[in-house]
Amino acid sequence: GFAVDPRNANRVLGIGGNSMDWNTQWGASPHGIYFSTDKARSWKQVLAVRDGFGGRVIFDPSSFDAARGYCSRAYYSAPLSGLFRSEDGGESWQPMSRVAAQQHNDKYNAALLVVSKSGLLFLAGKEGVFRSRDHGQSFEHIYKDGAVWG
């Protein structure tokens, strides 16, 4: 998965994975989030996770900071590791909620992420759709009629 900052095309987030979960005995995991500030010419890993099957990543367009010139908030949903949030445009990440890990449809399909223009975060997966009004701190279950795949 990839996400381009909707207000600054220089800033790109990419998910790295090699289609197998990482064993910590092998050393540092190459899986996780990679970040570019030069339109994907170069990359640095900013979050390592054991999930090797991808995930979902998205910038929050409502978090645009004119002084910085980019959207400051981004989210990453990993199938096993759950939901992470960045408040500095993708440079660093904090774990947020296990709801995302519980909602992956299978290890290849992490919970879906959508951010509204007003900053509401929606997460969808095997038990329906969840909404967060507080940037991923908590979720309410708003659609309970089955799995959401797309």
Coordinates of C-alpha atoms in Angstrom, one line a residue:
G1 CA 0.0 0.0 0.0
F2 CA 1.0 3.6 -0.6
A3 CA -0.3 7.0 0.4
V4 CA 0.6 10.4 -1.0
D5 CA 0.0 13.4 1.1
P6 CA -3.0 15.1 -0.6
R7 CA -1.5 18.6 0.1
N8 CA 2.2 17.9 -0.5
A9 CA 3.1 15.3 -3.2
N10 CA 6.7 15.2 -2.0
R11 CA 5.6 13.2 1.1
V12 CA 4.8 9.5 0.4
L13 CA 4.2 6.6 2.8
G14 CA 4.7 3.0 1.6
I15 CA 4.2 -0.4 3.2
G16 CA 7.0 -2.9 2.9
G17 CA 6.6 -6.6 3.4
N18 CA 7.9 -9.8 1.9
S19 CA 4.8 -12.0 2.2
M20 CA 5.8 -13.8 5.5
D21 CA 5.6 -12.7 9.1
W22 CA 9.0 -11.8 10.6
N23 CA 10.6 -13.8 13.4
T24 CA 12.4 -11.6 15.9
Q25 CA 15.3 -14.1 16.0
W26 CA 16.2 -13.1 12.5
G27 CA 17.0 -9.5 13.6
A28 CA 15.3 -6.2 12.8
S29 CA 12.2 -6.6 10.8
P30 CA 12.1 -5.0 7.3
H31 CA 8.3 -5.0 7.3
G32 CA 6.4 -1.9 8.1
I33 CA 6.2 1.8 7.0
Y34 CA 8.7 3.5 4.8
F35 CA 8.7 7.3 4.3
S36 CA 9.9 9.5 1.5
T37 CA 10.0 13.3 1.3
D38 CA 11.3 13.5 -2.3
K39 CA 8.4 12.0 -4.3
A40 CA 9.6 8.4 -3.6
R41 CA 13.1 8.9 -4.9
S42 CA 14.5 7.7 -1.6
W43 CA 13.0 5.9 1.4
K44 CA 13.7 5.3 5.1
Q45 CA 12.0 2.9 7.4
V46 CA 10.1 4.7 10.1
L47 CA 8.1 1.8 11.7
A48 CA 9.0 -1.9 11.9
V49 CA 6.3 -4.5 12.5
R50 CA 6.3 -8.3 12.2
D51 CA 3.4 -8.4 9.7
G52 CA 4.7 -9.2 6.3
F53 CA 1.5 -9.1 4.3
G54 CA 1.0 -5.4 3.8
G55 CA -1.7 -3.3 5.3
R56 CA -3.4 0.0 4.7
V57 CA -2.0 3.5 5.0
I58 CA -3.7 6.9 4.7
F59 CA -3.0 10.6 5.3
D60 CA -5.7 12.7 7.1
P61 CA -6.4 15.7 4.8
S62 CA -8.1 17.6 7.7
S63 CA -4.7 17.7 9.5
F64 CA -3.1 20.0 6.9
D65 CA -0.6 22.4 8.7
A66 CA 0.1 25.4 6.5
A67 CA 3.2 26.4 8.5
R68 CA 4.7 23.0 7.9
G69 CA 3.3 22.6 4.4
Y70 CA 1.9 19.1 4.8
C71 CA -0.7 16.9 6.5
S72 CA 0.5 16.1 10.0
R73 CA -1.7 13.1 10.7
A74 CA -1.5 9.7 9.1
Y75 CA -2.8 6.2 9.9
Y76 CA -1.5 2.6 9.3
S77 CA -3.5 -0.5 9.7
A78 CA -1.5 -3.8 9.9
P79 CA -3.3 -7.2 9.9
L80 CA -1.7 -8.5 13.1
S81 CA -0.2 -5.3 14.8
G82 CA -3.3 -3.2 14.7
L83 CA -3.7 0.6 14.2
F84 CA -0.9 3.1 14.3
R85 CA -1.0 6.9 14.1
S86 CA 1.5 9.5 13.1
E87 CA 1.1 13.1 14.3
D88 CA 4.2 14.4 12.5
G89 CA 3.4 13.6 8.9
G90 CA 4.8 10.1 8.9
E91 CA 8.1 10.5 10.7
S92 CA 7.2 8.6 13.8
W93 CA 4.3 6.2 14.8
Q94 CA 2.4 5.3 17.9
P95 CA 0.2 2.2 18.4
M96 CA -3.4 3.2 18.8
S97 CA -6.0 0.4 18.8
R98 CA -6.3 -3.4 18.7
V99 CA -9.7 -3.0 16.9
A100 CA -7.9 -2.9 13.6
A101 CA -6.0 -6.2 14.3
Q102 CA -9.3 -7.8 15.3
Q103 CA -11.0 -6.7 12.1
H104 CA -8.6 -8.0 9.4
N105 CA -10.5 -10.3 7.1
D106 CA -7.4 -12.5 6.6
K107 CA -3.7 -11.9 6.9
Y108 CA -3.6 -10.5 3.4
N109 CA -6.4 -7.9 4.0
A110 CA -5.9 -5.5 6.9
A111 CA -8.8 -3.4 8.1
L112 CA -9.7 -0.7 5.6
L113 CA -9.1 2.9 6.5
V114 CA -11.0 6.1 5.4
V115 CA -10.7 9.6 6.7
S116 CA -13.4 12.1 6.1
K117 CA -12.8 15.8 5.2
S118 CA -13.7 16.6 8.8
G119 CA -11.2 14.1 10.2
L120 CA -13.4 11.3 11.2
L121 CA -11.6 8.0 11.0
F122 CA -13.5 4.9 9.6
L123 CA -12.2 1.4 10.0
A124 CA -13.9 -1.6 8.2
G125 CA -13.3 -5.3 8.3
K126 CA -14.8 -8.7 9.2
E127 CA -17.3 -7.3 11.7
G128 CA -18.5 -4.2 9.7
V129 CA -17.6 -0.6 10.1
F130 CA -16.2 1.4 13.1
R131 CA -16.0 5.2 13.5
S132 CA -13.6 7.2 15.6
R133 CA -14.2 10.8 16.5
D134 CA -11.0 11.1 18.5
H135 CA -8.3 10.1 15.9
G136 CA -8.2 6.4 16.7
Q137 CA -8.3 6.5 20.5
S138 CA -11.7 4.8 20.6
F139 CA -14.2 3.4 18.1
E140 CA -17.9 2.9 17.9
H141 CA -19.4 0.0 15.9
I142 CA -21.7 1.7 13.4
Y143 CA -22.3 -1.1 10.8
K144 CA -22.8 -4.6 12.1
D145 CA -24.3 -6.5 9.2
G146 CA -21.3 -8.4 8.0
A147 CA -17.8 -8.2 6.7
V148 CA -16.6 -5.2 4.6
W149 CA -14.0 -6.0 2.0
G150 CA -13.8 -2.8 -0.1

